[in-house]
Amino acid sequence: MPASARARSTIKNEKLAQRLSDILARLHQGEALDKHQLAARYRVKVRTIERDLGERLCDIAVRSEDGLWRLAQVARGTIPAHYLNDYQRLAGTERLFPDPSLRYLLEQLETPLPQRSTQVQPLSQEDLGSRSPLFTQLQSAIEARHVCHFTYKAKPRQVQPYRLIHRGGVWYLAAEEAGRLKNFSVALMEGLQVDTTHTFTPQRAHLDYIQAKDDVWFTESTTEVLLRVAPEVAHYFSRRALLPQQKQHPDADGSLLVTTHINHINQLLPVVRYWLPHVRIVQPHAWHEELVAGLRQALVMWTH
């Protein structure tokens, strides 16, 4: 075979190997592949792609009823790689590492624990292991849109369940009760009964509200709050939001003016108390006075 022919054959085989390798990688990541899109991507004829999938990758790629090609069931030795990114979003850890790419995550998982350069300290989480059946019942009720009955803080409740929400290490049920959207700590729910004989229609406004919220305080209105944060602790408020819808503006002296929207004063006071004396409520002034009154009452109690 002439040298030029051998060179063309080598290039052709290299392109074939690269194409098949790329197709295999995409199949293993759980993608559904369209032969026409593949042909355009690799600049080959559709017939060539059909030969790749139907002959060269026989028993690895299978054609589904919708005409798309997927990884054969027998070839699925592991969970598709893209599920790792999906799990990060589900667990709320997609911003945990500075590099959010799948490549970086896989490198960390493939590195033996003693050799890893990173270590994540686990956050404290409530243990709902003993309440797993109740949790499963709530999930099923949400999916099937069934009304739930239970006792909560010694009161009987009848609610329409919308979503299970994890916040600050605690699981909550977002549900509508008597026309109002509320949250209930799953750990405090007792005697759950699911009415499987009737269904309800979730309100779109409630679903959109839950999706947009970054906390579990559900009220129809919020109060805009202005805080003054001293330079000594300004960094802690700048590096991540400690309050809902938090916005901060640096002042010339290194302090921060922080604005936030609060559903209830009890949502704000624990945060302010934690950072005393470096955080002050500027507006509304009535909330500042309530904070001071509470501190004075505590001092009297401790004194006596």
PDB file of N, CA, C and O in Angstrom, residues 169-235:
ATOM      1  N   GLY A 169     -30.194  21.742  58.397  1.00  0.00           N
ATOM      2  CA  GLY A 169     -30.081  20.443  59.043  1.00  0.00           C
ATOM      3  C   GLY A 169     -31.404  19.864  59.506  1.00  0.00           C
ATOM      4  O   GLY A 169     -31.430  18.815  60.164  1.00  0.00           O
ATOM      5  N   VAL A 170     -32.517  20.524  59.167  1.00  0.00           N
ATOM      6  CA  VAL A 170     -33.841  20.091  59.625  1.00  0.00           C
ATOM      7  C   VAL A 170     -34.765  19.920  58.423  1.00  0.00           C
ATOM      8  O   VAL A 170     -34.739  20.732  57.492  1.00  0.00           O
ATOM      9  N   TRP A 171     -35.598  18.867  58.449  1.00  0.00           N
ATOM     10  CA  TRP A 171     -36.576  18.638  57.400  1.00  0.00           C
ATOM     11  C   TRP A 171     -37.923  19.246  57.784  1.00  0.00           C
ATOM     12  O   TRP A 171     -38.391  19.074  58.918  1.00  0.00           O
ATOM     13  N   TYR A 172     -38.530  19.964  56.835  1.00  0.00           N
ATOM     14  CA  TYR A 172     -39.834  20.586  57.033  1.00  0.00           C
ATOM     15  C   TYR A 172     -40.788  20.137  55.930  1.00  0.00           C
ATOM     16  O   TYR A 172     -40.364  19.836  54.806  1.00  0.00           O
ATOM     17  N   LEU A 173     -42.075  20.111  56.269  1.00  0.00           N
ATOM     18  CA  LEU A 173     -43.116  19.901  55.272  1.00  0.00           C
ATOM     19  C   LEU A 173     -43.766  21.241  54.972  1.00  0.00           C
ATOM     20  O   LEU A 173     -44.284  21.906  55.875  1.00  0.00           O
ATOM     21  N   ALA A 174     -43.722  21.653  53.712  1.00  0.00           N
ATOM     22  CA  ALA A 174     -44.450  22.840  53.270  1.00  0.00           C
ATOM     23  C   ALA A 174     -45.835  22.376  52.842  1.00  0.00           C
ATOM     24  O   ALA A 174     -45.972  21.514  51.968  1.00  0.00           O
ATOM     25  N   ALA A 175     -46.863  22.914  53.506  1.00  0.00           N
ATOM     26  CA  ALA A 175     -48.217  22.453  53.240  1.00  0.00           C
ATOM     27  C   ALA A 175     -49.216  23.588  53.416  1.00  0.00           C
ATOM     28  O   ALA A 175     -48.962  24.558  54.133  1.00  0.00           O
ATOM     29  N   GLU A 176     -50.349  23.443  52.756  1.00  0.00           N
ATOM     30  CA  GLU A 176     -51.423  24.426  52.879  1.00  0.00           C
ATOM     31  C   GLU A 176     -52.417  23.964  53.939  1.00  0.00           C
ATOM     32  O   GLU A 176     -52.898  22.823  53.906  1.00  0.00           O
ATOM     33  N   GLU A 177     -52.706  24.835  54.891  1.00  0.00           N
ATOM     34  CA  GLU A 177     -53.690  24.547  55.927  1.00  0.00           C
ATOM     35  C   GLU A 177     -54.680  25.699  55.983  1.00  0.00           C
ATOM     36  O   GLU A 177     -54.297  26.848  56.199  1.00  0.00           O
ATOM     37  N   ALA A 178     -55.942  25.389  55.752  1.00  0.00           N
ATOM     38  CA  ALA A 178     -57.005  26.398  55.776  1.00  0.00           C
ATOM     39  C   ALA A 178     -56.685  27.574  54.861  1.00  0.00           C
ATOM     40  O   ALA A 178     -56.904  28.734  55.208  1.00  0.00           O
ATOM     41  N   GLY A 179     -56.151  27.271  53.693  1.00  0.00           N
ATOM     42  CA  GLY A 179     -55.873  28.302  52.706  1.00  0.00           C
ATOM     43  C   GLY A 179     -54.555  29.013  52.862  1.00  0.00           C
ATOM     44  O   GLY A 179     -54.173  29.816  52.002  1.00  0.00           O
ATOM     45  N   ARG A 180     -53.807  28.735  53.944  1.00  0.00           N
ATOM     46  CA  ARG A 180     -52.520  29.402  54.195  1.00  0.00           C
ATOM     47  C   ARG A 180     -51.376  28.408  54.045  1.00  0.00           C
ATOM     48  O   ARG A 180     -51.483  27.246  54.467  1.00  0.00           O
ATOM     49  N   LEU A 181     -50.281  28.867  53.468  1.00  0.00           N
ATOM     50  CA  LEU A 181     -49.094  28.042  53.327  1.00  0.00           C
ATOM     51  C   LEU A 181     -48.292  28.100  54.623  1.00  0.00           C
ATOM     52  O   LEU A 181     -47.971  29.181  55.128  1.00  0.00           O
ATOM     53  N   LYS A 182     -47.958  26.927  55.173  1.00  0.00           N
ATOM     54  CA  LYS A 182     -47.237  26.845  56.437  1.00  0.00           C
ATOM     55  C   LYS A 182     -46.117  25.818  56.326  1.00  0.00           C
ATOM     56  O   LYS A 182     -46.051  25.042  55.375  1.00  0.00           O
ATOM     57  N   ASN A 183     -45.231  25.815  57.352  1.00  0.00           N
ATOM     58  CA  ASN A 183     -44.216  24.775  57.415  1.00  0.00           C
ATOM     59  C   ASN A 183     -44.355  24.019  58.721  1.00  0.00           C
ATOM     60  O   ASN A 183     -44.721  24.583  59.752  1.00  0.00           O
ATOM     61  N   PHE A 184     -44.056  22.714  58.667  1.00  0.00           N
ATOM     62  CA  PHE A 184     -44.156  21.841  59.827  1.00  0.00           C
ATOM     63  C   PHE A 184     -42.869  21.013  59.928  1.00  0.00           C
ATOM     64  O   PHE A 184     -42.446  20.406  58.939  1.00  0.00           O
ATOM     65  N   SER A 185     -42.264  20.995  61.102  1.00  0.00           N
ATOM     66  CA  SER A 185     -41.089  20.163  61.316  1.00  0.00           C
ATOM     67  C   SER A 185     -41.503  18.694  61.251  1.00  0.00           C
ATOM     68  O   SER A 185     -42.398  18.261  61.988  1.00  0.00           O
ATOM     69  N   VAL A 186     -40.860  17.926  60.380  1.00  0.00           N
ATOM     70  CA  VAL A 186     -41.219  16.512  60.225  1.00  0.00           C
ATOM     71  C   VAL A 186     -41.009  15.752  61.530  1.00  0.00           C
ATOM     72  O   VAL A 186     -41.792  14.860  61.890  1.00  0.00           O
ATOM     73  N   ALA A 187     -39.979  16.117  62.280  1.00  0.00           N
ATOM     74  CA  ALA A 187     -39.664  15.414  63.522  1.00  0.00           C
ATOM     75  C   ALA A 187     -40.742  15.589  64.587  1.00  0.00           C
ATOM     76  O   ALA A 187     -40.831  14.786  65.517  1.00  0.00           O
ATOM     77  N   LEU A 188     -41.575  16.620  64.468  1.00  0.00           N
ATOM     78  CA  LEU A 188     -42.598  16.905  65.478  1.00  0.00           C
ATOM     79  C   LEU A 188     -43.980  16.406  65.072  1.00  0.00           C
ATOM     80  O   LEU A 188     -44.936  16.580  65.822  1.00  0.00           O
ATOM     81  N   MET A 189     -44.091  15.807  63.909  1.00  0.00           N
ATOM     82  CA  MET A 189     -45.383  15.317  63.435  1.00  0.00           C
ATOM     83  C   MET A 189     -45.687  13.958  64.059  1.00  0.00           C
ATOM     84  O   MET A 189     -44.825  13.090  64.134  1.00  0.00           O
ATOM     85  N   GLU A 190     -46.927  13.770  64.506  1.00  0.00           N
ATOM     86  CA  GLU A 190     -47.337  12.512  65.130  1.00  0.00           C
ATOM     87  C   GLU A 190     -48.648  12.027  64.514  1.00  0.00           C
ATOM     88  O   GLU A 190     -49.495  12.814  64.111  1.00  0.00           O
ATOM     89  N   GLY A 191     -48.777  10.691  64.462  1.00  0.00           N
ATOM     90  CA  GLY A 191     -50.037  10.084  64.029  1.00  0.00           C
ATOM     91  C   GLY A 191     -50.433  10.424  62.614  1.00  0.00           C
ATOM     92  O   GLY A 191     -51.618  10.684  62.345  1.00  0.00           O
ATOM     93  N   LEU A 192     -49.510  10.374  61.686  1.00  0.00           N
ATOM     94  CA  LEU A 192     -49.818  10.729  60.295  1.00  0.00           C
ATOM     95  C   LEU A 192     -50.808   9.747  59.684  1.00  0.00           C
ATOM     96  O   LEU A 192     -50.632   8.526  59.763  1.00  0.00           O
ATOM     97  N   GLN A 193     -51.858  10.302  59.063  1.00  0.00           N
ATOM     98  CA  GLN A 193     -52.825   9.519  58.297  1.00  0.00           C
ATOM     99  C   GLN A 193     -53.005  10.187  56.935  1.00  0.00           C
ATOM    100  O   GLN A 193     -53.261  11.389  56.863  1.00  0.00           O
ATOM    101  N   VAL A 194     -52.839   9.412  55.882  1.00  0.00           N
ATOM    102  CA  VAL A 194     -52.975   9.941  54.520  1.00  0.00           C
ATOM    103  C   VAL A 194     -54.319   9.504  53.940  1.00  0.00           C
ATOM    104  O   VAL A 194     -54.639   8.305  53.907  1.00  0.00           O
ATOM    105  N   ASP A 195     -55.108  10.475  53.501  1.00  0.00           N
ATOM    106  CA  ASP A 195     -56.414  10.201  52.901  1.00  0.00           C
ATOM    107  C   ASP A 195     -56.215   9.891  51.420  1.00  0.00           C
ATOM    108  O   ASP A 195     -56.050  10.799  50.593  1.00  0.00           O
ATOM    109  N   THR A 196     -56.224   8.621  51.091  1.00  0.00           N
ATOM    110  CA  THR A 196     -55.974   8.201  49.703  1.00  0.00           C
ATOM    111  C   THR A 196     -57.234   8.192  48.854  1.00  0.00           C
ATOM    112  O   THR A 196     -57.179   7.846  47.674  1.00  0.00           O
ATOM    113  N   THR A 197     -58.360   8.585  49.453  1.00  0.00           N
ATOM    114  CA  THR A 197     -59.624   8.557  48.702  1.00  0.00           C
ATOM    115  C   THR A 197     -59.894   9.863  47.964  1.00  0.00           C
ATOM    116  O   THR A 197     -60.776   9.908  47.098  1.00  0.00           O
ATOM    117  N   HIS A 198     -59.165  10.917  48.315  1.00  0.00           N
ATOM    118  CA  HIS A 198     -59.389  12.212  47.673  1.00  0.00           C
ATOM    119  C   HIS A 198     -58.055  12.832  47.265  1.00  0.00           C
ATOM    120  O   HIS A 198     -57.024  12.585  47.904  1.00  0.00           O
ATOM    121  N   THR A 199     -58.087  13.617  46.212  1.00  0.00           N
ATOM    122  CA  THR A 199     -56.909  14.357  45.768  1.00  0.00           C
ATOM    123  C   THR A 199     -57.219  15.852  45.774  1.00  0.00           C
ATOM    124  O   THR A 199     -58.385  16.254  45.791  1.00  0.00           O
ATOM    125  N   PHE A 200     -56.175  16.647  45.748  1.00  0.00           N
ATOM    126  CA  PHE A 200     -56.339  18.100  45.683  1.00  0.00           C
ATOM    127  C   PHE A 200     -55.504  18.638  44.529  1.00  0.00           C
ATOM    128  O   PHE A 200     -54.587  17.960  44.039  1.00  0.00           O
ATOM    129  N   THR A 201     -55.802  19.837  44.116  1.00  0.00           N
ATOM    130  CA  THR A 201     -55.038  20.493  43.049  1.00  0.00           C
ATOM    131  C   THR A 201     -54.148  21.563  43.667  1.00  0.00           C
ATOM    132  O   THR A 201     -54.658  22.540  44.237  1.00  0.00           O
ATOM    133  N   PRO A 202     -52.819  21.412  43.599  1.00  0.00           N
ATOM    134  CA  PRO A 202     -51.916  22.413  44.185  1.00  0.00           C
ATOM    135  C   PRO A 202     -52.087  23.764  43.513  1.00  0.00           C
ATOM    136  O   PRO A 202     -52.301  23.849  42.301  1.00  0.00           O
ATOM    137  N   GLN A 203     -51.988  24.809  44.297  1.00  0.00           N
ATOM    138  CA  GLN A 203     -52.076  26.161  43.748  1.00  0.00           C
ATOM    139  C   GLN A 203     -50.729  26.558  43.148  1.00  0.00           C
ATOM    140  O   GLN A 203     -49.694  26.445  43.803  1.00  0.00           O
ATOM    141  N   ARG A 204     -50.757  27.031  41.914  1.00  0.00           N
ATOM    142  CA  ARG A 204     -49.533  27.440  41.233  1.00  0.00           C
ATOM    143  C   ARG A 204     -48.801  28.528  42.004  1.00  0.00           C
ATOM    144  O   ARG A 204     -47.581  28.543  42.076  1.00  0.00           O
ATOM    145  N   ALA A 205     -49.570  29.438  42.622  1.00  0.00           N
ATOM    146  CA  ALA A 205     -48.943  30.529  43.382  1.00  0.00           C
ATOM    147  C   ALA A 205     -48.127  29.982  44.545  1.00  0.00           C
ATOM    148  O   ALA A 205     -47.039  30.479  44.842  1.00  0.00           O
ATOM    149  N   HIS A 206     -48.632  28.944  45.206  1.00  0.00           N
ATOM    150  CA  HIS A 206     -47.905  28.332  46.324  1.00  0.00           C
ATOM    151  C   HIS A 206     -46.634  27.649  45.816  1.00  0.00           C
ATOM    152  O   HIS A 206     -45.566  27.758  46.437  1.00  0.00           O
ATOM    153  N   LEU A 207     -46.744  26.922  44.713  1.00  0.00           N
ATOM    154  CA  LEU A 207     -45.576  26.228  44.160  1.00  0.00           C
ATOM    155  C   LEU A 207     -44.486  27.216  43.766  1.00  0.00           C
ATOM    156  O   LEU A 207     -43.297  26.999  44.046  1.00  0.00           O
ATOM    157  N   ASP A 208     -44.880  28.310  43.114  1.00  0.00           N
ATOM    158  CA  ASP A 208     -43.901  29.326  42.705  1.00  0.00           C
ATOM    159  C   ASP A 208     -43.271  29.992  43.924  1.00  0.00           C
ATOM    160  O   ASP A 208     -42.066  30.272  43.939  1.00  0.00           O
ATOM    161  N   TYR A 209     -44.078  30.228  44.952  1.00  0.00           N
ATOM    162  CA  TYR A 209     -43.584  30.868  46.175  1.00  0.00           C
ATOM    163  C   TYR A 209     -42.541  29.987  46.858  1.00  0.00           C
ATOM    164  O   TYR A 209     -41.472  30.455  47.259  1.00  0.00           O
ATOM    165  N   ILE A 210     -42.833  28.689  46.981  1.00  0.00           N
ATOM    166  CA  ILE A 210     -41.901  27.755  47.613  1.00  0.00           C
ATOM    167  C   ILE A 210     -40.606  27.684  46.817  1.00  0.00           C
ATOM    168  O   ILE A 210     -39.506  27.675  47.370  1.00  0.00           O
ATOM    169  N   GLN A 211     -40.725  27.643  45.494  1.00  0.00           N
ATOM    170  CA  GLN A 211     -39.553  27.538  44.632  1.00  0.00           C
ATOM    171  C   GLN A 211     -38.652  28.759  44.777  1.00  0.00           C
ATOM    172  O   GLN A 211     -37.421  28.649  44.735  1.00  0.00           O
ATOM    173  N   ALA A 212     -39.252  29.927  44.968  1.00  0.00           N
ATOM    174  CA  ALA A 212     -38.473  31.172  45.031  1.00  0.00           C
ATOM    175  C   ALA A 212     -37.890  31.434  46.412  1.00  0.00           C
ATOM    176  O   ALA A 212     -36.933  32.197  46.543  1.00  0.00           O
ATOM    177  N   LYS A 213     -38.440  30.814  47.460  1.00  0.00           N
ATOM    178  CA  LYS A 213     -38.014  31.098  48.820  1.00  0.00           C
ATOM    179  C   LYS A 213     -36.656  30.468  49.121  1.00  0.00           C
ATOM    180  O   LYS A 213     -36.339  29.375  48.646  1.00  0.00           O
ATOM    181  N   ASP A 214     -35.840  31.188  49.911  1.00  0.00           N
ATOM    182  CA  ASP A 214     -34.564  30.632  50.356  1.00  0.00           C
ATOM    183  C   ASP A 214     -34.581  30.354  51.851  1.00  0.00           C
ATOM    184  O   ASP A 214     -33.533  30.281  52.496  1.00  0.00           O
ATOM    185  N   ASP A 215     -35.792  30.232  52.428  1.00  0.00           N
ATOM    186  CA  ASP A 215     -35.944  29.857  53.823  1.00  0.00           C
ATOM    187  C   ASP A 215     -37.289  29.147  53.973  1.00  0.00           C
ATOM    188  O   ASP A 215     -37.974  28.894  52.988  1.00  0.00           O
ATOM    189  N   VAL A 216     -37.663  28.817  55.220  1.00  0.00           N
ATOM    190  CA  VAL A 216     -38.906  28.076  55.432  1.00  0.00           C
ATOM    191  C   VAL A 216     -39.914  28.895  56.227  1.00  0.00           C
ATOM    192  O   VAL A 216     -40.852  28.344  56.809  1.00  0.00           O
ATOM    193  N   TRP A 217     -39.731  30.212  56.257  1.00  0.00           N
ATOM    194  CA  TRP A 217     -40.705  31.089  56.896  1.00  0.00           C
ATOM    195  C   TRP A 217     -41.716  31.529  55.848  1.00  0.00           C
ATOM    196  O   TRP A 217     -41.386  32.270  54.920  1.00  0.00           O
ATOM    197  N   PHE A 218     -42.953  31.063  55.986  1.00  0.00           N
ATOM    198  CA  PHE A 218     -43.977  31.351  54.988  1.00  0.00           C
ATOM    199  C   PHE A 218     -44.991  32.349  55.550  1.00  0.00           C
ATOM    200  O   PHE A 218     -45.758  32.027  56.458  1.00  0.00           O
ATOM    201  N   THR A 219     -44.996  33.558  55.027  1.00  0.00           N
ATOM    202  CA  THR A 219     -46.003  34.563  55.363  1.00  0.00           C
ATOM    203  C   THR A 219     -46.325  35.348  54.106  1.00  0.00           C
ATOM    204  O   THR A 219     -45.545  35.345  53.139  1.00  0.00           O
ATOM    205  N   GLU A 220     -47.451  36.033  54.134  1.00  0.00           N
ATOM    206  CA  GLU A 220     -47.884  36.772  52.952  1.00  0.00           C
ATOM    207  C   GLU A 220     -47.066  38.042  52.732  1.00  0.00           C
ATOM    208  O   GLU A 220     -46.996  38.560  51.627  1.00  0.00           O
ATOM    209  N   SER A 221     -46.480  38.594  53.797  1.00  0.00           N
ATOM    210  CA  SER A 221     -45.719  39.835  53.656  1.00  0.00           C
ATOM    211  C   SER A 221     -44.401  39.729  54.413  1.00  0.00           C
ATOM    212  O   SER A 221     -44.252  38.902  55.314  1.00  0.00           O
ATOM    213  N   THR A 222     -43.458  40.575  54.036  1.00  0.00           N
ATOM    214  CA  THR A 222     -42.163  40.618  54.704  1.00  0.00           C
ATOM    215  C   THR A 222     -41.873  42.045  55.163  1.00  0.00           C
ATOM    216  O   THR A 222     -42.478  43.004  54.679  1.00  0.00           O
ATOM    217  N   THR A 223     -40.931  42.157  56.079  1.00  0.00           N
ATOM    218  CA  THR A 223     -40.498  43.460  56.573  1.00  0.00           C
ATOM    219  C   THR A 223     -39.069  43.705  56.119  1.00  0.00           C
ATOM    220  O   THR A 223     -38.192  42.850  56.312  1.00  0.00           O
ATOM    221  N   GLU A 224     -38.824  44.852  55.499  1.00  0.00           N
ATOM    222  CA  GLU A 224     -37.462  45.187  55.102  1.00  0.00           C
ATOM    223  C   GLU A 224     -36.692  45.651  56.338  1.00  0.00           C
ATOM    224  O   GLU A 224     -37.154  46.527  57.082  1.00  0.00           O
ATOM    225  N   VAL A 225     -35.531  45.065  56.545  1.00  0.00           N
ATOM    226  CA  VAL A 225     -34.717  45.349  57.723  1.00  0.00           C
ATOM    227  C   VAL A 225     -33.362  45.887  57.279  1.00  0.00           C
ATOM    228  O   VAL A 225     -32.769  45.403  56.305  1.00  0.00           O
ATOM    229  N   LEU A 226     -32.879  46.892  58.008  1.00  0.00           N
ATOM    230  CA  LEU A 226     -31.558  47.469  57.761  1.00  0.00           C
ATOM    231  C   LEU A 226     -30.689  47.217  58.984  1.00  0.00           C
ATOM    232  O   LEU A 226     -31.069  47.550  60.110  1.00  0.00           O
ATOM    233  N   LEU A 227     -29.532  46.612  58.754  1.00  0.00           N
ATOM    234  CA  LEU A 227     -28.585  46.310  59.824  1.00  0.00           C
ATOM    235  C   LEU A 227     -27.282  47.052  59.595  1.00  0.00           C
ATOM    236  O   LEU A 227     -26.864  47.276  58.457  1.00  0.00           O
ATOM    237  N   ARG A 228     -26.616  47.400  60.686  1.00  0.00           N
ATOM    238  CA  ARG A 228     -25.250  47.928  60.624  1.00  0.00           C
ATOM    239  C   ARG A 228     -24.326  46.853  61.183  1.00  0.00           C
ATOM    240  O   ARG A 228     -24.464  46.434  62.329  1.00  0.00           O
ATOM    241  N   VAL A 229     -23.404  46.392  60.346  1.00  0.00           N
ATOM    242  CA  VAL A 229     -22.473  45.330  60.729  1.00  0.00           C
ATOM    243  C   VAL A 229     -21.084  45.932  60.885  1.00  0.00           C
ATOM    244  O   VAL A 229     -20.554  46.557  59.959  1.00  0.00           O
ATOM    245  N   ALA A 230     -20.483  45.753  62.060  1.00  0.00           N
ATOM    246  CA  ALA A 230     -19.182  46.347  62.363  1.00  0.00           C
ATOM    247  C   ALA A 230     -18.082  45.725  61.518  1.00  0.00           C
ATOM    248  O   ALA A 230     -18.200  44.576  61.063  1.00  0.00           O
ATOM    249  N   PRO A 231     -16.986  46.476  61.294  1.00  0.00           N
ATOM    250  CA  PRO A 231     -15.883  45.962  60.473  1.00  0.00           C
ATOM    251  C   PRO A 231     -15.333  44.634  60.963  1.00  0.00           C
ATOM    252  O   PRO A 231     -14.861  43.820  60.159  1.00  0.00           O
ATOM    253  N   GLU A 232     -15.374  44.392  62.292  1.00  0.00           N
ATOM    254  CA  GLU A 232     -14.792  43.179  62.856  1.00  0.00           C
ATOM    255  C   GLU A 232     -15.426  41.895  62.317  1.00  0.00           C
ATOM    256  O   GLU A 232     -14.767  40.842  62.249  1.00  0.00           O
ATOM    257  N   VAL A 233     -16.702  41.968  61.947  1.00  0.00           N
ATOM    258  CA  VAL A 233     -17.399  40.760  61.476  1.00  0.00           C
ATOM    259  C   VAL A 233     -17.968  40.931  60.069  1.00  0.00           C
ATOM    260  O   VAL A 233     -18.708  40.067  59.588  1.00  0.00           O
ATOM    261  N   ALA A 234     -17.640  42.028  59.403  1.00  0.00           N
ATOM    262  CA  ALA A 234     -18.188  42.296  58.066  1.00  0.00           C
ATOM    263  C   ALA A 234     -17.876  41.167  57.091  1.00  0.00           C
ATOM    264  O   ALA A 234     -18.694  40.811  56.232  1.00  0.00           O
ATOM    265  N   HIS A 235     -16.696  40.581  57.246  1.00  0.00           N
ATOM    266  CA  HIS A 235     -16.282  39.515  56.325  1.00  0.00           C
ATOM    267  C   HIS A 235     -17.256  38.340  56.352  1.00  0.00           C
ATOM    268  O   HIS A 235     -17.546  37.729  55.315  1.00  0.00           O
TER     269      HIS A 235
END
